[in-house]
């Protein structure tokens, strides 16, 4: 099964039979009065929820409070999490929460019954509400899950002269394979060994590859953390809640992609609900829109949550050096839509184009949310969706010309066909594209036939399309952009 198929299957299992497939999953939280989060409501619309946003927007606060949502299952020995574990009151931090702070949780219930509602709040000096929480195995994997033992003066390093190596528990073949795939390393064995001195005992991750055996004391931070992370996800009881703090730390880009794919796989296989904080566009790009919650702090200090936006690059755009306050941001779906819009502006109003920058969002459904985020941040922004999305200007979003995706509109136009039919191309693009099922690959297929760059083919096609029109044909689009950026000449 492909990764995209796994993502779709995971979403269907959550929406159709959430409790059956994932247990008493968290469906929503309302957080009031905690450490920089005055009042925030967010939903968990997928078994995997990635909390993204700039530093200081409350990602860790949300994840830590989510860890406090469940009682430990009967018969299990591990400790549960309480609010006081993450929000201690001290002389240094006398008020990490307000007097009326509370968290309202909503849980999936069996059958078609309404979600269970529960509030944990401060009652005098203690927090109330814990006893009515559902039972569920719960793991918070922060940065302390794997701290290199040399950095914490562990006995395996500083008691090495008297160290005794005990029994080793091997990771099963499947779990070891997941670690190997994520890291791209050819392990022969992975496991954990008991080690002890005369007075203390500990546990060491052990690995064998290329005929060499070594312990976690000789692993990099990224490698060691993935070993511990995968071990937890594979050995935790089914339908556990797993909280991950920035799991991409110390992993290169390809490993981050494979880690995200693994999280989808393990949630699908084992019924885990996974909530993670992340700054990784590579991870976000492997998840569904339902999995992404974008947190943003407003000028007044409030925190807002935008669901379904898989475009962490918006914050990079907001902070990009040299961006002038008068610049206009045009949100489009992809590179081809950007190319078409650019040529329309060149033909109809070149001066307007000179004040624009384009931001590719990756999906037409996310364009309205992207425009809202930018305008809320006092950026002048509009969205231009593909013709098949049918936006009428409401919310600052309008469609590009036509009623079809721009690739279909452009490459079906007679002027574009004629352009490529003539010298030096002499190509029948209808014949080439007849065998291309996905319109997103039209320019790529033509580029391969012509031995050109895809961007060059797209630019030539969009120019021919735009030049075949009278500038007045695009007046409604140009007027829309002018109106939304305050230019009404």
Short mmCIF file of C-alpha atoms in Angstrom, two decimals:
data_model
loop_
_atom_site.label_atom_id
_atom_site.label_comp_id
_atom_site.label_asym_id
_atom_site.label_seq_id
_atom_site.Cartn_x
_atom_site.Cartn_y
_atom_site.Cartn_z
CA UNK A 1 0.00 0.00 0.00
CA UNK A 2 1.41 3.40 -0.95
CA UNK A 3 1.94 6.10 1.65
CA UNK A 4 -0.85 8.23 0.19
CA UNK A 5 -3.22 5.27 0.44
CA UNK A 6 -2.19 4.76 4.07
CA UNK A 7 -2.91 8.42 4.83
CA UNK A 8 -6.38 8.15 3.30
CA UNK A 9 -7.12 4.86 5.06
CA UNK A 10 -6.00 6.31 8.41
CA UNK A 11 -8.36 9.26 8.02
CA UNK A 12 -11.30 7.02 7.15
CA UNK A 13 -10.70 4.77 10.18
CA UNK A 14 -10.76 7.83 12.44
CA UNK A 15 -13.86 9.43 10.94
CA UNK A 16 -15.96 6.29 10.54
CA UNK A 17 -15.32 4.34 13.77
CA UNK A 18 -13.00 6.38 15.97
CA UNK A 19 -13.55 4.59 19.31
CA UNK A 20 -13.45 1.14 17.75
CA UNK A 21 -10.18 1.81 15.95
CA UNK A 22 -8.38 4.16 18.35
CA UNK A 23 -10.07 3.85 21.74
CA UNK A 24 -11.07 6.85 23.84
CA UNK A 25 -9.22 9.25 21.57
CA UNK A 26 -8.98 12.95 22.29
CA UNK A 27 -11.36 14.81 19.96
CA UNK A 28 -10.85 18.37 21.17
CA UNK A 29 -9.34 20.52 23.91
CA UNK A 30 -10.11 23.98 25.22
CA UNK A 31 -7.20 25.47 27.16
CA UNK A 32 -7.69 28.53 29.35
CA UNK A 33 -5.14 30.40 31.42
CA UNK A 34 -1.98 28.34 30.93
CA UNK A 35 1.50 29.74 30.28
CA UNK A 36 0.85 32.16 27.47
CA UNK A 37 -2.30 30.47 26.16
CA UNK A 38 -5.18 32.70 27.34
CA UNK A 39 -8.00 30.81 25.63
CA UNK A 40 -7.60 28.33 22.79
CA UNK A 41 -9.85 25.63 21.36
CA UNK A 42 -8.52 23.07 18.94
CA UNK A 43 -9.80 19.84 17.43
CA UNK A 44 -8.05 16.55 16.77
CA UNK A 45 -9.42 15.52 13.39
CA UNK A 46 -7.00 12.69 12.69
CA UNK A 47 -5.16 9.97 14.65
CA UNK A 48 -2.02 12.07 14.02
CA UNK A 49 -2.01 15.75 14.94
CA UNK A 50 1.02 17.91 14.19
CA UNK A 51 1.15 21.18 16.12
CA UNK A 52 3.14 23.66 14.05
CA UNK A 53 3.98 27.35 14.31
CA UNK A 54 6.66 29.74 15.49
CA UNK A 55 8.42 29.37 18.82
CA UNK A 56 6.33 30.65 21.71
CA UNK A 57 2.92 29.87 20.21
CA UNK A 58 1.97 27.25 22.81
CA UNK A 59 2.79 23.98 21.05
CA UNK A 60 4.47 22.38 24.07
CA UNK A 61 1.79 23.68 26.40
CA UNK A 62 -0.91 21.94 24.35
CA UNK A 63 1.06 18.69 24.10
CA UNK A 64 1.75 18.62 27.84
CA UNK A 65 -1.88 19.23 28.75
CA UNK A 66 -2.91 16.51 26.30
CA UNK A 67 -0.65 14.15 28.25
CA UNK A 68 -2.76 14.89 31.34
CA UNK A 69 -6.00 13.77 29.69
CA UNK A 70 -6.09 10.11 30.79
CA UNK A 71 -5.86 7.82 33.82
CA UNK A 72 -3.45 4.90 33.63
CA UNK A 73 -5.12 1.57 32.76
CA UNK A 74 -5.82 -0.82 35.61
CA UNK A 75 -3.07 -3.36 36.10
CA UNK A 76 -0.30 -1.23 34.61
CA UNK A 77 2.51 0.06 36.78
CA UNK A 78 3.64 3.22 34.96
CA UNK A 79 2.77 6.62 36.41
CA UNK A 80 0.26 8.93 34.80
CA UNK A 81 0.75 12.63 34.12
CA UNK A 82 -0.75 15.46 36.13
CA UNK A 83 -0.86 19.18 35.38
CA UNK A 84 1.57 19.82 38.25
CA UNK A 85 4.22 17.71 36.50
CA UNK A 86 4.46 20.22 33.65
CA UNK A 87 3.40 23.46 35.37
CA UNK A 88 5.15 23.55 38.76
CA UNK A 89 4.66 26.61 40.96
CA UNK A 90 7.88 27.97 42.43
CA UNK A 91 9.60 31.16 43.49
CA UNK A 92 11.00 31.39 39.98
CA UNK A 93 7.56 30.77 38.40
CA UNK A 94 4.87 31.80 40.89
CA UNK A 95 2.05 31.92 38.31
CA UNK A 96 2.45 29.46 35.42
CA UNK A 97 -1.36 29.49 35.17
CA UNK A 98 -4.16 31.83 36.19
CA UNK A 99 -6.45 31.27 39.16
CA UNK A 100 -9.29 30.17 36.88
CA UNK A 101 -7.16 28.03 34.56
CA UNK A 102 -8.82 24.91 33.18
CA UNK A 103 -8.66 22.35 30.40
CA UNK A 104 -11.81 21.00 28.84
CA UNK A 105 -11.36 17.63 27.13
CA UNK A 106 -13.67 15.87 24.68
CA UNK A 107 -13.22 12.11 24.13
CA UNK A 108 -14.47 9.57 21.59
CA UNK A 109 -17.03 7.18 23.04
CA UNK A 110 -18.29 3.81 21.94
CA UNK A 111 -20.92 3.55 19.22
CA UNK A 112 -22.78 6.69 18.18
CA UNK A 113 -22.96 8.20 21.66
CA UNK A 114 -22.02 11.85 22.11
CA UNK A 115 -18.39 12.55 23.05
CA UNK A 116 -17.53 12.42 26.74
CA UNK A 117 -16.88 15.88 28.14
CA UNK A 118 -14.62 16.52 31.12
CA UNK A 119 -12.97 19.56 32.68
CA UNK A 120 -9.81 19.59 34.80
CA UNK A 121 -9.58 22.81 36.81
CA UNK A 122 -8.07 24.30 39.90
CA UNK A 123 -9.99 23.69 43.11
CA UNK A 124 -8.28 25.69 45.87
CA UNK A 125 -4.76 24.18 45.79
CA UNK A 126 -5.48 20.94 43.93
CA UNK A 127 -6.66 20.09 40.43
CA UNK A 128 -10.03 18.36 40.15
CA UNK A 129 -11.57 16.18 37.43
CA UNK A 130 -8.93 13.49 37.13
CA UNK A 131 -11.01 10.64 38.54
CA UNK A 132 -13.60 10.73 35.75
CA UNK A 133 -11.03 10.56 32.96
CA UNK A 134 -10.99 7.55 30.61
CA UNK A 135 -8.22 5.00 31.02
CA UNK A 136 -5.51 4.89 28.38
CA UNK A 137 -1.81 4.14 28.14
CA UNK A 138 -0.03 7.44 27.69
CA UNK A 139 3.59 8.22 26.74
CA UNK A 140 5.18 11.68 26.65
CA UNK A 141 8.41 11.47 24.63
CA UNK A 142 10.17 14.77 25.16
CA UNK A 143 13.84 15.48 24.73
CA UNK A 144 14.71 13.67 27.96
CA UNK A 145 13.61 10.31 26.54
CA UNK A 146 17.03 10.07 25.01
CA UNK A 147 19.82 12.09 26.59
CA UNK A 148 23.25 10.73 25.63
CA UNK A 149 24.54 8.94 28.70
CA UNK A 150 27.88 10.68 28.48
CA UNK A 151 26.02 13.95 29.11
CA UNK A 152 24.26 12.70 32.24
CA UNK A 153 27.24 10.91 33.81
CA UNK A 154 25.58 7.54 33.47
CA UNK A 155 27.12 4.48 35.08
CA UNK A 156 27.67 2.94 31.65
CA UNK A 157 30.22 5.68 30.98
CA UNK A 158 31.66 6.62 34.35
CA UNK A 159 31.44 3.12 35.84
CA UNK A 160 32.81 1.45 32.72
CA UNK A 161 35.70 -0.28 34.51
CA UNK A 162 33.32 -2.36 36.69
CA UNK A 163 30.43 -2.61 34.23
CA UNK A 164 28.72 -5.97 33.86
CA UNK A 165 26.79 -6.67 30.64
CA UNK A 166 23.61 -8.62 31.32
CA UNK A 167 20.76 -9.98 29.25
CA UNK A 168 20.01 -8.37 25.90
CA UNK A 169 16.48 -8.03 24.56
CA UNK A 170 16.46 -7.81 20.77
CA UNK A 171 13.97 -5.58 18.99
CA UNK A 172 11.73 -7.72 16.85
CA UNK A 173 12.55 -7.83 13.16
CA UNK A 174 9.75 -5.44 12.19
CA UNK A 175 10.70 -2.77 14.74
CA UNK A 176 14.40 -2.99 13.84
CA UNK A 177 13.44 -2.68 10.19
CA UNK A 178 11.53 0.54 10.89
CA UNK A 179 14.57 2.07 12.63
CA UNK A 180 16.80 1.02 9.74
CA UNK A 181 14.45 2.52 7.15
CA UNK A 182 14.06 5.83 8.98
CA UNK A 183 17.79 6.30 9.45
CA UNK A 184 18.90 4.63 6.22
CA UNK A 185 21.34 2.38 8.12
CA UNK A 186 21.88 -1.36 7.45
CA UNK A 187 21.46 -2.80 10.95
CA UNK A 188 22.04 -6.46 11.56
CA UNK A 189 20.67 -6.34 15.12
CA UNK A 190 19.11 -3.78 17.46
CA UNK A 191 18.18 -4.22 21.10
CA UNK A 192 18.60 -3.18 24.70
CA UNK A 193 21.07 -4.68 27.16
CA UNK A 194 20.92 -4.66 30.96
CA UNK A 195 24.10 -3.23 32.46
CA UNK A 196 25.12 -2.89 36.09
CA UNK A 197 27.92 -2.06 38.50
CA UNK A 198 28.17 -3.29 42.06
CA UNK A 199 25.63 -0.67 43.20
CA UNK A 200 23.58 0.48 40.21
CA UNK A 201 21.85 -0.83 37.11
CA UNK A 202 20.80 0.70 33.82
CA UNK A 203 19.82 -0.14 30.25
CA UNK A 204 21.76 0.46 27.04
CA UNK A 205 20.60 0.45 23.45
CA UNK A 206 22.84 -1.85 21.41
CA UNK A 207 23.33 -2.02 17.65
CA UNK A 208 25.21 -4.17 15.17
CA UNK A 209 25.96 -3.15 11.59
CA UNK A 210 28.72 -3.85 9.13
CA UNK A 211 30.07 -6.50 11.49
CA UNK A 212 30.57 -4.02 14.34
CA UNK A 213 28.63 -3.92 17.63
CA UNK A 214 28.31 -0.71 19.61
CA UNK A 215 26.14 0.82 22.35
CA UNK A 216 24.18 4.04 22.43
CA UNK A 217 27.24 5.69 23.98
CA UNK A 218 28.59 5.74 20.43
CA UNK A 219 25.35 6.71 18.70
CA UNK A 220 24.53 10.20 17.52
CA UNK A 221 21.59 11.95 19.16
CA UNK A 222 19.31 11.42 16.17
CA UNK A 223 20.10 7.72 15.91
CA UNK A 224 19.67 7.04 19.62
CA UNK A 225 16.43 8.97 19.81
CA UNK A 226 14.87 7.09 16.88
CA UNK A 227 15.81 3.73 18.46
CA UNK A 228 14.07 4.66 21.72
CA UNK A 229 11.11 6.28 19.95
CA UNK A 230 10.37 3.32 17.69
CA UNK A 231 10.80 0.89 20.59
CA UNK A 232 8.16 2.80 22.57
CA UNK A 233 5.71 2.99 19.67
CA UNK A 234 6.07 -0.73 18.91
CA UNK A 235 5.92 -2.03 22.51
CA UNK A 236 3.26 0.32 23.93
CA UNK A 237 -0.20 -1.23 24.35
CA UNK A 238 -2.40 -0.85 21.25
CA UNK A 239 -4.47 2.36 21.08
CA UNK A 240 -2.06 4.33 23.28
CA UNK A 241 -1.66 8.11 23.27
CA UNK A 242 1.85 9.10 22.18
CA UNK A 243 3.11 12.70 22.61
CA UNK A 244 6.26 13.58 20.66
CA UNK A 245 8.24 16.80 21.11
CA UNK A 246 9.94 17.79 17.83
CA UNK A 247 10.81 14.22 16.75
CA UNK A 248 12.73 15.60 13.75
CA UNK A 249 15.55 16.89 15.98
CA UNK A 250 19.00 15.86 14.67
CA UNK A 251 17.51 14.04 11.66
CA UNK A 252 18.35 15.03 8.09
CA UNK A 253 15.56 15.85 5.64
CA UNK A 254 15.10 12.39 4.09
CA UNK A 255 15.03 10.75 7.53
CA UNK A 256 12.36 13.24 8.61
CA UNK A 257 10.22 12.23 5.63
CA UNK A 258 10.62 8.54 6.44
CA UNK A 259 9.87 9.19 10.13
CA UNK A 260 6.58 10.86 9.23
CA UNK A 261 5.70 7.96 6.95
CA UNK A 262 6.46 5.56 9.80
CA UNK A 263 4.17 7.49 12.17
CA UNK A 264 1.31 7.08 9.68
CA UNK A 265 2.09 3.37 9.39
CA UNK A 266 2.29 2.69 13.14
CA UNK A 267 -0.91 4.65 13.86
CA UNK A 268 -2.67 2.58 11.21
CA UNK A 269 -1.29 -0.76 12.45
CA UNK A 270 -1.53 -0.26 16.20
CA UNK A 271 -4.34 2.25 16.64
CA UNK A 272 -2.20 4.84 18.42
CA UNK A 273 -3.21 8.48 18.61
CA UNK A 274 -0.08 10.57 18.05
CA UNK A 275 0.25 14.26 18.87
CA UNK A 276 3.53 15.92 17.95
CA UNK A 277 5.06 19.36 17.95
CA UNK A 278 7.21 20.11 14.92
CA UNK A 279 9.02 22.76 12.92
CA UNK A 280 9.62 20.36 10.04
CA UNK A 281 8.07 21.09 6.66
CA UNK A 282 9.31 17.63 5.60
CA UNK A 283 7.15 15.97 8.25
CA UNK A 284 4.11 18.15 7.59
CA UNK A 285 4.33 17.34 3.90
CA UNK A 286 3.75 13.63 4.60
CA UNK A 287 0.57 14.18 6.63
CA UNK A 288 -3.01 14.88 5.64
CA UNK A 289 -4.57 18.32 5.98
CA UNK A 290 -6.66 16.95 8.86
CA UNK A 291 -3.44 16.21 10.75
CA UNK A 292 -2.07 19.76 10.78
CA UNK A 293 -2.89 22.46 13.35
CA UNK A 294 -1.08 25.75 12.83
CA UNK A 295 -0.70 27.88 15.98
CA UNK A 296 -0.15 31.62 15.74
CA UNK A 297 0.19 34.33 18.37
CA UNK A 298 -1.66 37.54 17.55
CA UNK A 299 -0.55 41.08 18.27
CA UNK A 300 -2.82 41.11 21.36
CA UNK A 301 -1.14 38.02 22.84
CA UNK A 302 -3.92 35.56 22.02
CA UNK A 303 -3.16 32.23 20.33
CA UNK A 304 -5.22 31.07 17.36
CA UNK A 305 -5.38 27.59 15.83
CA UNK A 306 -5.84 27.11 12.09
CA UNK A 307 -6.80 23.56 11.17
CA UNK A 308 -5.99 21.89 7.88
CA UNK A 309 -3.15 24.16 6.75
CA UNK A 310 -0.08 22.23 5.62
CA UNK A 311 2.03 25.27 4.83
CA UNK A 312 4.58 25.96 7.52
CA UNK A 313 6.42 28.11 4.96
CA UNK A 314 3.91 30.92 5.60
CA UNK A 315 5.84 31.94 8.70
CA UNK A 316 9.07 31.94 6.71
CA UNK A 317 7.31 34.20 4.23
CA UNK A 318 6.20 36.56 6.99
CA UNK A 319 9.74 36.83 8.32
CA UNK A 320 11.64 36.86 5.03
CA UNK A 321 14.36 39.47 5.08
CA UNK A 322 13.83 42.42 2.83
CA UNK A 323 10.06 42.02 2.49
CA UNK A 324 8.60 45.49 2.06
CA UNK A 325 5.41 46.36 3.98
CA UNK A 326 3.75 47.40 0.69
CA UNK A 327 4.29 44.02 -0.96
CA UNK A 328 1.29 42.02 -2.12
CA UNK A 329 1.24 38.28 -1.45
CA UNK A 330 -0.60 36.16 -4.01
CA UNK A 331 -1.39 32.69 -2.64
CA UNK A 332 -1.68 30.04 -5.37
CA UNK A 333 -1.84 26.27 -5.36
CA UNK A 334 1.37 25.32 -7.15
CA UNK A 335 4.16 26.41 -9.51
CA UNK A 336 2.01 26.18 -12.65
CA UNK A 337 -0.70 28.41 -11.14
CA UNK A 338 2.02 30.89 -10.16
CA UNK A 339 3.38 30.84 -13.72
CA UNK A 340 -0.06 31.45 -15.26
CA UNK A 341 -0.93 34.26 -12.84
CA UNK A 342 2.44 35.90 -13.50
CA UNK A 343 1.87 35.97 -17.25
CA UNK A 344 -1.69 37.25 -16.86
CA UNK A 345 -0.37 40.12 -14.73
CA UNK A 346 2.41 40.85 -17.25
CA UNK A 347 -0.14 41.13 -20.04
CA UNK A 348 -2.85 42.98 -18.10
CA UNK A 349 -0.98 45.10 -15.53
CA UNK A 350 2.81 44.77 -15.36
CA UNK A 351 3.03 47.46 -12.67
CA UNK A 352 0.81 45.42 -10.39
CA UNK A 353 3.06 42.38 -10.90
CA UNK A 354 6.13 44.33 -9.83
CA UNK A 355 4.65 44.73 -6.35
CA UNK A 356 3.68 41.07 -5.95
CA UNK A 357 5.26 38.00 -4.45
CA UNK A 358 3.78 34.54 -4.88
CA UNK A 359 3.36 31.89 -2.22
CA UNK A 360 2.61 28.33 -3.35
CA UNK A 361 0.35 26.61 -0.83
CA UNK A 362 0.23 23.03 -2.10
CA UNK A 363 -3.55 22.60 -2.19
CA UNK A 364 -6.48 24.73 -3.25
CA UNK A 365 -8.45 23.92 -0.11
CA UNK A 366 -5.75 25.57 2.04
CA UNK A 367 -5.65 28.87 0.13
CA UNK A 368 -8.44 30.59 2.13
CA UNK A 369 -6.78 29.66 5.43
CA UNK A 370 -3.42 30.91 4.15
CA UNK A 371 -4.92 34.23 3.08
CA UNK A 372 -6.56 34.62 6.47
CA UNK A 373 -3.31 33.93 8.32
CA UNK A 374 -1.45 36.51 6.25
CA UNK A 375 -4.13 39.19 6.53
CA UNK A 376 -4.43 38.57 10.28
CA UNK A 377 -0.70 39.31 10.40
CA UNK A 378 -1.38 42.64 8.65
CA UNK A 379 -0.05 41.44 5.30
CA UNK A 380 -1.85 42.44 2.14
CA UNK A 381 -2.76 39.13 0.60
CA UNK A 382 -5.21 37.51 -1.80
CA UNK A 383 -5.67 33.99 -3.08
CA UNK A 384 -6.06 32.75 -6.65
CA UNK A 385 -7.44 29.22 -6.68
CA UNK A 386 -7.58 26.88 -9.65
CA UNK A 387 -10.60 27.27 -11.91
CA UNK A 388 -12.23 24.07 -10.62
CA UNK A 389 -12.35 25.41 -7.03
CA UNK A 390 -15.02 28.02 -7.81
CA UNK A 391 -14.16 30.87 -5.44
CA UNK A 392 -16.08 34.11 -6.03
CA UNK A 393 -13.87 36.60 -4.17
CA UNK A 394 -15.30 35.91 -0.71
CA UNK A 395 -12.59 35.83 1.93
CA UNK A 396 -10.06 37.33 -0.43
CA UNK A 397 -9.96 34.32 -2.80
CA UNK A 398 -10.91 34.24 -6.48
CA UNK A 399 -10.44 31.64 -9.20
CA UNK A 400 -8.04 31.85 -12.12
CA UNK A 401 -9.64 32.06 -15.59
CA UNK A 402 -11.75 29.15 -16.78
CA UNK A 403 -13.58 26.40 -14.96
CA UNK A 404 -10.88 23.73 -15.12
CA UNK A 405 -7.47 23.33 -13.47
CA UNK A 406 -5.04 25.77 -15.11
CA UNK A 407 -3.00 23.03 -16.78
CA UNK A 408 -6.12 21.81 -18.61
CA UNK A 409 -7.21 25.35 -19.51
CA UNK A 410 -3.81 26.33 -20.86
CA UNK A 411 -2.80 23.22 -22.79
CA UNK A 412 -6.26 22.85 -24.37
CA UNK A 413 -6.19 26.41 -25.72
CA UNK A 414 -5.81 26.64 -29.54
CA UNK A 415 -3.08 29.28 -29.31
CA UNK A 416 -0.98 27.03 -27.06
CA UNK A 417 -1.46 24.02 -29.33
CA UNK A 418 -0.46 26.14 -32.33
CA UNK A 419 2.61 27.48 -30.52
CA UNK A 420 4.01 24.01 -29.88
CA UNK A 421 2.94 22.70 -33.31
CA UNK A 422 5.15 25.27 -35.07
CA UNK A 423 8.92 25.28 -35.44
CA UNK A 424 11.15 24.67 -33.56
CA UNK A 425 8.95 22.30 -31.53
CA UNK A 426 6.70 20.73 -34.20
CA UNK A 427 4.86 18.83 -31.48
CA UNK A 428 1.23 17.73 -31.25
CA UNK A 429 0.64 18.30 -27.54
CA UNK A 430 -2.79 16.66 -27.66
CA UNK A 431 -1.15 13.42 -28.73
CA UNK A 432 1.47 13.59 -25.96
CA UNK A 433 -1.01 14.48 -23.24
CA UNK A 434 -3.58 11.85 -24.25
CA UNK A 435 -1.63 9.30 -22.20
CA UNK A 436 -1.13 11.52 -19.13
CA UNK A 437 -3.88 10.90 -16.59
CA UNK A 438 -2.83 13.52 -14.01
CA UNK A 439 -2.96 17.10 -15.30
CA UNK A 440 -0.27 18.14 -12.80
CA UNK A 441 2.20 16.20 -14.98
CA UNK A 442 1.29 17.82 -18.32
CA UNK A 443 4.25 20.20 -18.40
CA UNK A 444 6.59 17.44 -17.20
CA UNK A 445 5.49 15.07 -19.98
CA UNK A 446 5.97 17.73 -22.65
CA UNK A 447 9.32 18.74 -21.21
CA UNK A 448 10.52 15.14 -21.35
CA UNK A 449 9.51 14.88 -25.02
CA UNK A 450 11.15 18.21 -25.92
CA UNK A 451 14.27 17.70 -23.77
CA UNK A 452 13.59 20.96 -21.93
CA UNK A 453 13.14 22.02 -18.34
CA UNK A 454 9.58 21.68 -17.05
CA UNK A 455 9.54 25.32 -15.92
CA UNK A 456 10.48 26.49 -19.44
CA UNK A 457 7.62 24.54 -21.02
CA UNK A 458 5.17 25.88 -18.43
CA UNK A 459 6.33 29.46 -19.02
CA UNK A 460 6.08 29.19 -22.82
CA UNK A 461 2.57 27.70 -22.57
CA UNK A 462 1.30 30.31 -20.10
CA UNK A 463 2.77 33.15 -22.16
CA UNK A 464 1.07 31.86 -25.34
CA UNK A 465 -2.21 31.51 -23.45
CA UNK A 466 -2.06 35.01 -21.93
CA UNK A 467 -0.96 36.71 -25.16
CA UNK A 468 -3.87 35.12 -27.03
CA UNK A 469 -6.28 37.14 -24.87
CA UNK A 470 -7.13 40.80 -24.82
CA UNK A 471 -5.98 42.37 -21.53
CA UNK A 472 -9.62 43.24 -20.86
CA UNK A 473 -10.41 39.52 -20.64
CA UNK A 474 -8.58 39.52 -17.32
CA UNK A 475 -10.08 42.74 -15.96
CA UNK A 476 -12.21 41.05 -13.29
CA UNK A 477 -9.16 39.25 -11.90
CA UNK A 478 -6.99 42.37 -11.97
CA UNK A 479 -9.73 44.50 -10.41
CA UNK A 480 -10.15 41.90 -7.65
CA UNK A 481 -6.46 42.00 -6.76
CA UNK A 482 -6.36 45.80 -6.85
CA UNK A 483 -9.44 46.08 -4.64
CA UNK A 484 -8.06 43.74 -1.99
CA UNK A 485 -4.73 45.51 -1.77
CA UNK A 486 -6.18 49.00 -1.64
CA UNK A 487 -5.33 49.98 -5.22
CA UNK A 488 -8.57 51.23 -6.82
CA UNK A 489 -7.21 53.38 -9.66
#
